Amino acid sequence: MMRIIAIIRPTLVALVLLFAALYLSACWSRHELNELSIVVGLGIDKKGDRYNVTAQIVNPSQVSSKQGTSSNFSPVISYEASGITIPEALSRMTAKVARQLYFSHLRILIVGEEVARSGISKPLDFIARNRQMRTDFYLVVAKGTSAGKILNMYSPMDPIPANNLFTKLETSDKLWAATGKITLDKLIQDLSRQGKGPALTALEIVGNPTKGDSISSAHIIDPVVILKYAGMVAFKYDKMAGWLNENDTKVLNYIQNSIVQSTGTLSCPNSEGTVSLQVVHSHAKIHVNTKGEQPEFELTLKTEQDVTDISCELDISKPETLVLLNHLANKKLESMLENTLHKFQTQVKTDIFGFGDELHRSDPKKWHSIKDWDQTFEKVKINVHSICTIKRIGTTVQSISTETKK
């Protein structure tokens, strides 16, 4: 009998542990879809000492692939609430929203210009602490308008405007290089670095914003209003320091080695017209010389470019023509680099390019002897060099206009 009990007891213990494991593996914190309000866009504005938060929420019944969208109801709904802090504003919002706010599918976070100027660290603290927030959404700054107004604009290409903004930023960053897709992790990393300031892409409303909040605006071939990315915003510590135009943003991306592809133009030598060149590869290298009293930097940019369009009489089959085009491309890139760096040393007065970070890595002793890097950055000498190589000229040697004249 004792032998039978000895055999059965381990079996019973194993069964108890098995059932316990099954219960413990259940989703104890799960939520049903019909209990959640899925937030895809979040806007943070500031009025006085209070934050005004706007949440763009998906209307599931209107974006379902089976039912399709309906003109009777909007595919998204925006709610606004204010509070002394972001959590308070979102808590107040629950008095308007029928379901619990759910942030795991957030695609875009828009910061108002007033928030950017007063400091982004405080509102970002809640975003970084929230366990629902993933880090794959993009952060941008509203330019010339509020974050709330942007989130109230319909998109003609996507029933969910926040998704459209996310995809648009990915595409422009990859093909045009005059924007920057900055995630929360990247922003926090730049905020914590002493030798490099952060930068966020700027977003503006083009057209008549009073008509963009109607779903009928998405049914027009020529939209009355669109949302356009327009350069970037430079920060000194956590506060906005100045705007980057199109060329400034490209220079920043060149120096950060975040160029995937871009397009530029050159004036044709000895004739009217232009030559379009597409950058297919680029690599920038910063070399630091710390022998003198002040550090000195050598910035070398290497690019590979393809000829994509010629609108003048230019025979690129000749080696001397390619040499001339390479020379002109180098002069233009060096001019772009010098103009942007001079602007940031004399006007914006903050280093968003990472020269201080490079100094810190190459010579920590020299770095620690500098009390204020931003003041030092205004005075340091930066020499720029461009090495351009035109790799491909296309399948046509002469321009079409030249062939037509023949």
Protein backbone atom coordinates (compact mmCIF):
# COMPACT_ATOMS: atom_id res chain seq x y z
CA MET A 1 0.00 0.00 0.00
CA MET A 2 2.76 2.42 0.93
CA ARG A 3 4.44 1.60 -2.34
CA ILE A 4 1.29 2.51 -4.30
CA ILE A 5 0.97 5.83 -2.42
CA ALA A 6 4.63 6.58 -3.15
CA ILE A 7 3.94 6.09 -6.84
CA ILE A 8 0.68 8.11 -6.94
CA ARG A 9 1.91 11.10 -4.89
CA PRO A 10 4.48 12.39 -7.44
CA THR A 11 1.88 11.99 -10.18
CA LEU A 12 -0.65 14.12 -8.26
CA VAL A 13 1.98 16.79 -7.59
CA ALA A 14 2.86 16.87 -11.29
CA LEU A 15 -0.80 17.27 -12.26
CA VAL A 16 -1.30 20.10 -9.75
CA LEU A 17 1.77 21.92 -11.09
CA LEU A 18 0.57 21.42 -14.67
CA PHE A 19 -2.85 22.95 -13.97
CA ALA A 20 -1.23 25.80 -12.06
CA ALA A 21 1.06 26.53 -15.00
CA LEU A 22 -1.91 26.64 -17.35
CA TYR A 23 -3.69 29.22 -15.19
CA LEU A 24 -0.53 31.29 -14.68
CA SER A 25 0.13 31.46 -18.42
CA ALA A 26 -3.20 33.16 -19.07
CA CYS A 27 -3.27 36.82 -20.17
CA TRP A 28 -4.12 38.30 -16.78
CA SER A 29 -3.82 41.88 -18.06
CA ARG A 30 -5.64 41.37 -21.37
CA HIS A 31 -8.28 43.77 -22.68
CA GLU A 32 -10.96 43.09 -25.25
CA LEU A 33 -10.89 45.25 -28.38
CA ASN A 34 -14.38 46.58 -27.69
CA GLU A 35 -13.13 47.88 -24.33
CA LEU A 36 -10.33 50.04 -25.79
CA SER A 37 -9.93 53.35 -27.60
CA ILE A 38 -6.86 52.86 -29.80
CA VAL A 39 -4.80 56.07 -29.89
CA VAL A 40 -2.81 56.47 -33.13
CA GLY A 41 -1.92 60.16 -32.85
CA LEU A 42 -1.13 62.32 -29.84
CA GLY A 43 -0.65 66.09 -29.79
CA ILE A 44 0.73 68.17 -26.92
CA ASP A 45 0.19 71.93 -26.85
CA LYS A 46 0.68 74.43 -24.04
CA LYS A 47 -1.54 77.30 -22.94
CA GLY A 48 -0.13 79.21 -20.01
CA ASP A 49 0.88 76.71 -17.35
CA ARG A 50 -1.45 73.97 -18.63
CA TYR A 51 -0.96 71.30 -21.27
CA ASN A 52 -3.65 70.79 -23.90
CA VAL A 53 -3.56 67.18 -25.12
CA THR A 54 -5.26 65.93 -28.29
CA ALA A 55 -5.74 62.21 -28.95
CA GLN A 56 -6.63 60.84 -32.40
CA ILE A 57 -8.56 57.61 -31.86
CA VAL A 58 -9.52 54.95 -34.42
CA ASN A 59 -13.17 54.22 -35.11
CA PRO A 60 -12.87 50.43 -35.67
CA SER A 61 -16.21 50.02 -37.44
CA GLN A 62 -15.16 52.51 -40.13
CA VAL A 63 -11.72 51.10 -40.97
CA SER A 64 -12.60 47.41 -40.96
CA SER A 65 -11.42 45.68 -44.15
CA LYS A 66 -14.70 43.74 -44.34
CA GLN A 67 -17.08 46.67 -44.00
CA GLY A 68 -14.96 49.38 -45.59
CA THR A 69 -15.22 53.04 -44.74
CA SER A 70 -18.55 54.80 -44.59
CA SER A 71 -19.26 58.43 -45.32
CA ASN A 72 -21.74 58.51 -42.44
CA PHE A 73 -19.08 58.30 -39.76
CA SER A 74 -15.49 59.46 -39.46
CA PRO A 75 -12.72 56.79 -39.50
CA VAL A 76 -11.03 58.63 -36.61
CA ILE A 77 -12.20 60.83 -33.76
CA SER A 78 -10.15 63.49 -31.93
CA TYR A 79 -10.63 64.37 -28.27
CA GLU A 80 -9.01 67.21 -26.33
CA ALA A 81 -8.45 67.82 -22.63
CA SER A 82 -6.18 70.04 -20.55
CA GLY A 83 -4.31 69.63 -17.28
CA ILE A 84 -1.32 70.74 -15.26
CA THR A 85 0.45 67.57 -16.42
CA ILE A 86 0.01 65.18 -19.34
CA PRO A 87 -1.36 62.34 -17.16
CA GLU A 88 -3.93 64.69 -15.65
CA ALA A 89 -5.09 65.84 -19.08
CA LEU A 90 -5.43 62.24 -20.29
CA SER A 91 -7.35 61.32 -17.14
CA ARG A 92 -9.72 64.23 -17.74
CA MET A 93 -10.19 62.98 -21.30
CA THR A 94 -11.82 59.77 -20.01
CA ALA A 95 -14.90 61.86 -19.19
CA LYS A 96 -15.35 62.31 -22.97
CA VAL A 97 -14.05 59.03 -24.37
CA ALA A 98 -16.29 55.99 -24.06
CA ARG A 99 -13.45 53.48 -23.63
CA GLN A 100 -10.04 53.19 -21.99
CA LEU A 101 -7.23 54.92 -23.90
CA TYR A 102 -4.75 52.44 -25.37
CA PHE A 103 -1.35 53.73 -26.59
CA SER A 104 0.44 50.62 -27.91
CA HIS A 105 -0.41 51.51 -31.52
CA LEU A 106 0.67 55.14 -31.36
CA ARG A 107 2.15 56.22 -34.72
CA ILE A 108 2.90 59.93 -34.36
CA LEU A 109 3.42 62.34 -31.46
CA ILE A 110 3.18 66.03 -32.36
CA VAL A 111 4.68 68.66 -30.07
CA GLY A 112 3.35 72.21 -30.29
CA GLU A 113 5.81 75.05 -30.89
CA GLU A 114 5.08 76.57 -27.47
CA VAL A 115 5.94 73.25 -25.80
CA ALA A 116 9.14 73.02 -27.87
CA ARG A 117 10.21 76.51 -26.80
CA SER A 118 9.45 75.99 -23.10
CA GLY A 119 11.11 72.54 -22.91
CA ILE A 120 10.16 69.03 -24.00
CA SER A 121 11.68 67.10 -21.07
CA LYS A 122 8.68 67.48 -18.77
CA PRO A 123 5.96 66.25 -21.19
CA LEU A 124 8.24 63.48 -22.46
CA ASP A 125 8.68 62.09 -18.95
CA PHE A 126 5.18 60.59 -18.98
CA ILE A 127 5.66 59.25 -22.52
CA ALA A 128 8.90 57.50 -21.54
CA ARG A 129 7.43 56.02 -18.33
CA ASN A 130 4.18 54.72 -19.79
CA ARG A 131 4.49 50.96 -20.19
CA GLN A 132 1.94 50.92 -23.02
CA MET A 133 4.08 53.21 -25.17
CA ARG A 134 6.33 51.48 -27.64
CA THR A 135 9.32 53.35 -29.03
CA ASP A 136 8.66 52.95 -32.76
CA PHE A 137 6.45 56.02 -33.19
CA TYR A 138 7.84 59.28 -34.60
CA LEU A 139 8.03 62.68 -32.89
CA VAL A 140 7.56 65.93 -34.82
CA VAL A 141 7.01 69.62 -34.04
CA ALA A 142 4.02 71.65 -35.28
CA LYS A 143 5.15 74.69 -37.29
CA GLY A 144 2.94 77.76 -37.52
CA THR A 145 -0.02 75.95 -35.99
CA SER A 146 -0.96 73.79 -33.02
CA ALA A 147 -0.60 70.04 -32.65
CA GLY A 148 -4.35 69.82 -32.01
CA LYS A 149 -5.22 71.48 -35.35
CA ILE A 150 -2.93 69.09 -37.23
CA LEU A 151 -4.62 66.06 -35.67
CA ASN A 152 -8.00 67.44 -36.73
CA MET A 153 -7.02 67.41 -40.42
CA TYR A 154 -8.28 64.61 -42.66
CA SER A 155 -5.97 62.69 -44.98
CA PRO A 156 -6.94 62.16 -48.65
CA MET A 157 -4.73 59.05 -48.97
CA ASP A 158 -5.36 57.12 -45.77
CA PRO A 159 -8.52 56.90 -43.64
CA ILE A 160 -6.30 57.19 -40.56
CA PRO A 161 -4.36 60.52 -40.76
CA ALA A 162 -1.76 59.45 -38.17
CA ASN A 163 -0.84 56.45 -40.33
CA ASN A 164 -0.49 58.77 -43.32
CA LEU A 165 1.88 61.04 -41.39
CA PHE A 166 3.94 58.03 -40.27
CA THR A 167 4.27 56.63 -43.82
CA LYS A 168 4.90 60.05 -45.36
CA LEU A 169 7.79 60.72 -42.98
CA GLU A 170 9.34 57.30 -43.65
CA THR A 171 9.14 57.84 -47.42
CA SER A 172 10.49 61.40 -47.46
CA ASP A 173 13.32 60.47 -45.09
CA LYS A 174 14.34 57.62 -47.39
CA LEU A 175 14.01 59.34 -50.77
CA TRP A 176 14.43 63.08 -50.15
CA ALA A 177 16.59 63.37 -47.00
CA ALA A 178 15.15 66.77 -46.00
CA THR A 179 13.34 65.27 -43.01
CA GLY A 180 14.32 63.06 -40.09
CA LYS A 181 12.39 60.15 -38.58
CA ILE A 182 13.17 60.50 -34.88
CA THR A 183 11.86 57.90 -32.42
CA LEU A 184 11.57 58.27 -28.65
CA ASP A 185 14.75 56.24 -28.00
CA LYS A 186 16.77 58.41 -30.38
CA LEU A 187 15.42 61.63 -28.88
CA ILE A 188 16.18 60.58 -25.31
CA GLN A 189 19.67 59.50 -26.36
CA ASP A 190 20.36 62.90 -27.97
CA LEU A 191 18.95 64.75 -24.94
CA SER A 192 21.37 62.90 -22.67
CA ARG A 193 24.46 63.54 -24.84
CA GLN A 194 26.55 66.58 -23.95
CA GLY A 195 28.20 66.98 -27.35
CA LYS A 196 25.14 66.77 -29.59
CA GLY A 197 21.77 68.48 -29.44
CA PRO A 198 18.55 66.84 -30.66
CA ALA A 199 16.51 67.82 -33.73
CA LEU A 200 12.93 66.97 -34.71
CA THR A 201 11.15 67.22 -38.06
CA ALA A 202 8.74 70.15 -38.47
CA LEU A 203 5.18 69.68 -39.74
CA GLU A 204 2.99 72.42 -41.17
CA ILE A 205 -0.47 72.86 -42.68
CA VAL A 206 -0.53 73.96 -46.35
CA GLY A 207 -3.82 75.32 -47.66
CA ASN A 208 -7.02 76.32 -45.91
CA PRO A 209 -7.07 74.66 -42.47
CA THR A 210 -10.71 75.63 -41.88
CA LYS A 211 -11.75 73.13 -44.58
CA GLY A 212 -9.36 70.35 -43.70
CA ASP A 213 -11.35 69.15 -40.70
CA SER A 214 -14.26 68.03 -42.88
CA ILE A 215 -14.32 64.49 -44.30
CA SER A 216 -15.52 65.95 -47.61
CA SER A 217 -12.03 67.44 -48.10
CA ALA A 218 -10.70 63.89 -48.57
CA HIS A 219 -13.02 63.35 -51.56
CA ILE A 220 -11.36 66.01 -53.75
CA ILE A 221 -8.65 65.21 -56.33
CA ASP A 222 -6.82 68.47 -55.58
CA PRO A 223 -6.88 68.64 -51.75
CA VAL A 224 -7.74 72.02 -50.26
CA VAL A 225 -5.33 71.36 -47.41
CA ILE A 226 -2.38 69.01 -46.92
CA LEU A 227 0.06 68.31 -44.11
CA LYS A 228 3.65 68.87 -45.22
CA TYR A 229 6.97 68.16 -43.54
CA ALA A 230 9.08 71.31 -43.69
CA GLY A 231 12.67 71.01 -42.48
CA MET A 232 13.51 70.36 -38.84
CA VAL A 233 13.73 72.05 -35.44
CA ALA A 234 17.05 72.34 -33.56
CA PHE A 235 17.13 72.09 -29.76
CA LYS A 236 19.61 73.43 -27.24
CA TYR A 237 19.34 71.03 -24.34
CA ASP A 238 15.56 70.42 -24.30
CA LYS A 239 14.43 73.81 -25.65
CA MET A 240 13.90 74.89 -29.22
CA ALA A 241 16.81 76.95 -30.58
CA GLY A 242 15.94 77.49 -34.26
CA TRP A 243 14.56 76.16 -37.53
CA LEU A 244 16.41 74.11 -40.13
CA ASN A 245 15.47 74.77 -43.75
CA GLU A 246 15.62 72.14 -46.48
CA ASN A 247 19.36 72.44 -47.11
CA ASP A 248 20.17 72.59 -43.38
CA THR A 249 18.28 69.33 -42.84
CA LYS A 250 20.12 67.64 -45.70
CA VAL A 251 23.45 68.76 -44.23
CA LEU A 252 22.47 67.35 -40.84
CA ASN A 253 21.56 64.01 -42.44
CA TYR A 254 24.79 63.99 -44.47
CA ILE A 255 26.90 64.53 -41.34
CA GLN A 256 24.90 61.96 -39.34
CA ASN A 257 25.28 59.40 -42.18
CA SER A 258 21.52 58.98 -42.37
CA ILE A 259 21.18 59.68 -46.10
CA VAL A 260 19.62 56.79 -48.00
CA GLN A 261 18.85 58.66 -51.20
CA SER A 262 18.45 62.27 -52.29
CA THR A 263 18.36 64.41 -55.42
CA GLY A 264 20.08 67.67 -56.29
CA THR A 265 20.61 69.87 -59.33
CA LEU A 266 23.55 71.65 -60.92
CA SER A 267 23.56 74.49 -63.42
CA CYS A 268 24.87 73.32 -66.76
CA PRO A 269 28.38 74.58 -67.49
CA ASN A 270 28.61 76.99 -70.45
CA SER A 271 24.88 76.75 -71.29
CA GLU A 272 21.40 77.21 -69.88
CA GLY A 273 19.68 74.32 -68.20
CA THR A 274 20.30 71.91 -65.33
CA VAL A 275 21.71 68.50 -64.56
CA SER A 276 19.96 66.36 -61.95
CA LEU A 277 22.09 64.11 -59.78
CA GLN A 278 20.79 61.44 -57.45
CA VAL A 279 22.83 60.61 -54.36
CA VAL A 280 22.87 56.82 -53.96
CA HIS A 281 25.53 56.55 -51.25
CA SER A 282 27.19 58.94 -48.84
CA HIS A 283 29.54 58.74 -45.88
CA ALA A 284 30.80 61.56 -43.68
CA LYS A 285 33.83 61.38 -41.42
CA ILE A 286 34.83 63.89 -38.74
CA HIS A 287 38.49 64.10 -37.78
CA VAL A 288 39.49 66.07 -34.65
CA ASN A 289 42.80 67.87 -34.15
CA THR A 290 43.35 68.73 -30.47
CA LYS A 291 46.97 69.90 -30.63
CA GLY A 292 46.13 73.60 -30.45
CA GLU A 293 44.36 75.60 -27.76
CA GLN A 294 41.03 75.14 -29.52
CA PRO A 295 40.03 71.86 -31.20
CA GLU A 296 39.88 71.92 -34.99
CA PHE A 297 37.69 69.68 -37.15
CA GLU A 298 38.06 68.23 -40.62
CA LEU A 299 34.75 67.12 -42.13
CA THR A 300 35.05 64.91 -45.22
CA LEU A 301 31.94 63.91 -47.15
CA LYS A 302 32.16 61.17 -49.77
CA THR A 303 29.20 60.67 -52.10
CA GLU A 304 28.33 58.48 -55.07
CA GLN A 305 25.84 60.03 -57.47
CA ASP A 306 23.99 59.08 -60.65
CA VAL A 307 22.96 61.37 -63.51
CA THR A 308 19.15 61.26 -63.73
CA ASP A 309 18.31 64.19 -66.01
CA ILE A 310 20.01 66.62 -68.42
CA SER A 311 18.23 69.64 -69.86
CA CYS A 312 21.10 71.22 -71.79
CA GLU A 313 23.62 70.43 -74.52
CA LEU A 314 26.13 68.38 -72.57
CA ASP A 315 28.08 65.36 -73.80
CA ILE A 316 28.66 63.25 -70.72
CA SER A 317 30.38 60.54 -72.74
CA LYS A 318 33.54 62.66 -72.57
CA PRO A 319 35.72 62.03 -69.48
CA GLU A 320 36.43 65.74 -69.08
CA THR A 321 32.66 66.40 -68.78
CA LEU A 322 32.35 63.98 -65.87
CA VAL A 323 35.40 65.56 -64.22
CA LEU A 324 33.73 68.96 -64.54
CA LEU A 325 30.42 67.68 -63.12
CA ASN A 326 32.24 66.10 -60.16
CA HIS A 327 33.98 69.43 -59.54
CA LEU A 328 30.69 71.36 -59.65
CA ALA A 329 28.99 68.83 -57.35
CA ASN A 330 31.85 69.13 -54.86
CA LYS A 331 31.63 72.93 -54.87
CA LYS A 332 27.86 72.85 -54.26
CA LEU A 333 28.08 70.33 -51.42
CA GLU A 334 30.94 72.20 -49.75
CA SER A 335 28.95 75.43 -50.02
CA MET A 336 25.90 73.77 -48.44
CA LEU A 337 28.00 72.39 -45.58
CA GLU A 338 29.79 75.69 -44.94
CA ASN A 339 26.60 77.79 -45.01
CA THR A 340 24.73 75.54 -42.57
CA LEU A 341 27.64 75.18 -40.16
CA HIS A 342 28.24 78.96 -40.21
CA LYS A 343 24.54 79.52 -39.50
CA PHE A 344 24.61 77.24 -36.47
CA GLN A 345 27.86 78.64 -35.13
CA THR A 346 26.80 82.29 -35.43
CA GLN A 347 22.97 82.33 -35.24
CA VAL A 348 21.46 79.17 -33.72
CA LYS A 349 24.54 78.58 -31.53
CA THR A 350 24.03 74.91 -30.78
CA ASP A 351 25.73 71.75 -31.99
CA ILE A 352 23.19 69.28 -33.37
CA PHE A 353 25.76 67.66 -35.69
CA GLY A 354 27.83 65.80 -33.09
CA PHE A 355 31.20 67.60 -33.31
CA GLY A 356 31.36 67.76 -29.52
CA ASP A 357 30.42 64.10 -29.28
CA GLU A 358 33.26 63.22 -31.66
CA LEU A 359 35.69 65.29 -29.56
CA HIS A 360 34.51 63.47 -26.42
CA ARG A 361 35.21 60.09 -28.02
CA SER A 362 38.58 60.98 -29.55
CA ASP A 363 40.07 63.00 -26.68
CA PRO A 364 38.16 62.70 -23.35
CA LYS A 365 40.78 64.72 -21.49
CA LYS A 366 40.42 67.68 -23.87
CA TRP A 367 36.65 67.39 -23.71
CA HIS A 368 36.54 67.57 -19.92
CA SER A 369 38.75 70.67 -19.97
CA ILE A 370 36.01 72.53 -21.87
CA LYS A 371 33.46 74.12 -19.52
CA ASP A 372 30.78 75.08 -22.04
CA TRP A 373 30.78 73.24 -25.36
CA ASP A 374 28.13 75.44 -27.02
CA GLN A 375 30.28 78.53 -26.46
CA THR A 376 33.35 76.68 -27.73
CA PHE A 377 31.42 75.41 -30.77
CA GLU A 378 30.81 79.02 -31.86
CA LYS A 379 34.57 79.58 -32.21
CA VAL A 380 36.01 76.29 -33.46
CA LYS A 381 37.29 75.99 -37.01
CA ILE A 382 35.59 73.42 -39.23
CA ASN A 383 37.14 72.62 -42.60
CA VAL A 384 34.86 70.83 -45.06
CA HIS A 385 35.82 68.64 -48.02
CA SER A 386 33.58 66.93 -50.56
CA ILE A 387 34.64 63.95 -52.67
CA CYS A 388 31.96 63.22 -55.25
CA THR A 389 32.04 60.32 -57.70
CA ILE A 390 29.51 60.08 -60.53
CA LYS A 391 28.96 56.35 -61.03
CA ARG A 392 26.22 56.00 -63.64
CA ILE A 393 25.08 58.30 -66.43
CA GLY A 394 21.99 56.39 -67.59
CA THR A 395 21.22 54.67 -70.88
CA THR A 396 21.25 57.88 -72.96
CA VAL A 397 24.44 59.84 -73.62
CA GLN A 398 22.97 63.01 -75.13
CA SER A 399 19.92 64.78 -73.74
CA ILE A 400 16.64 64.20 -75.55
CA SER A 401 16.48 67.90 -76.52
CA THR A 402 19.92 67.65 -78.13
CA GLU A 403 18.94 64.51 -80.04
CA THR A 404 15.76 66.24 -81.23
CA LYS A 405 17.71 69.20 -82.64
CA LYS A 406 19.89 66.81 -84.62
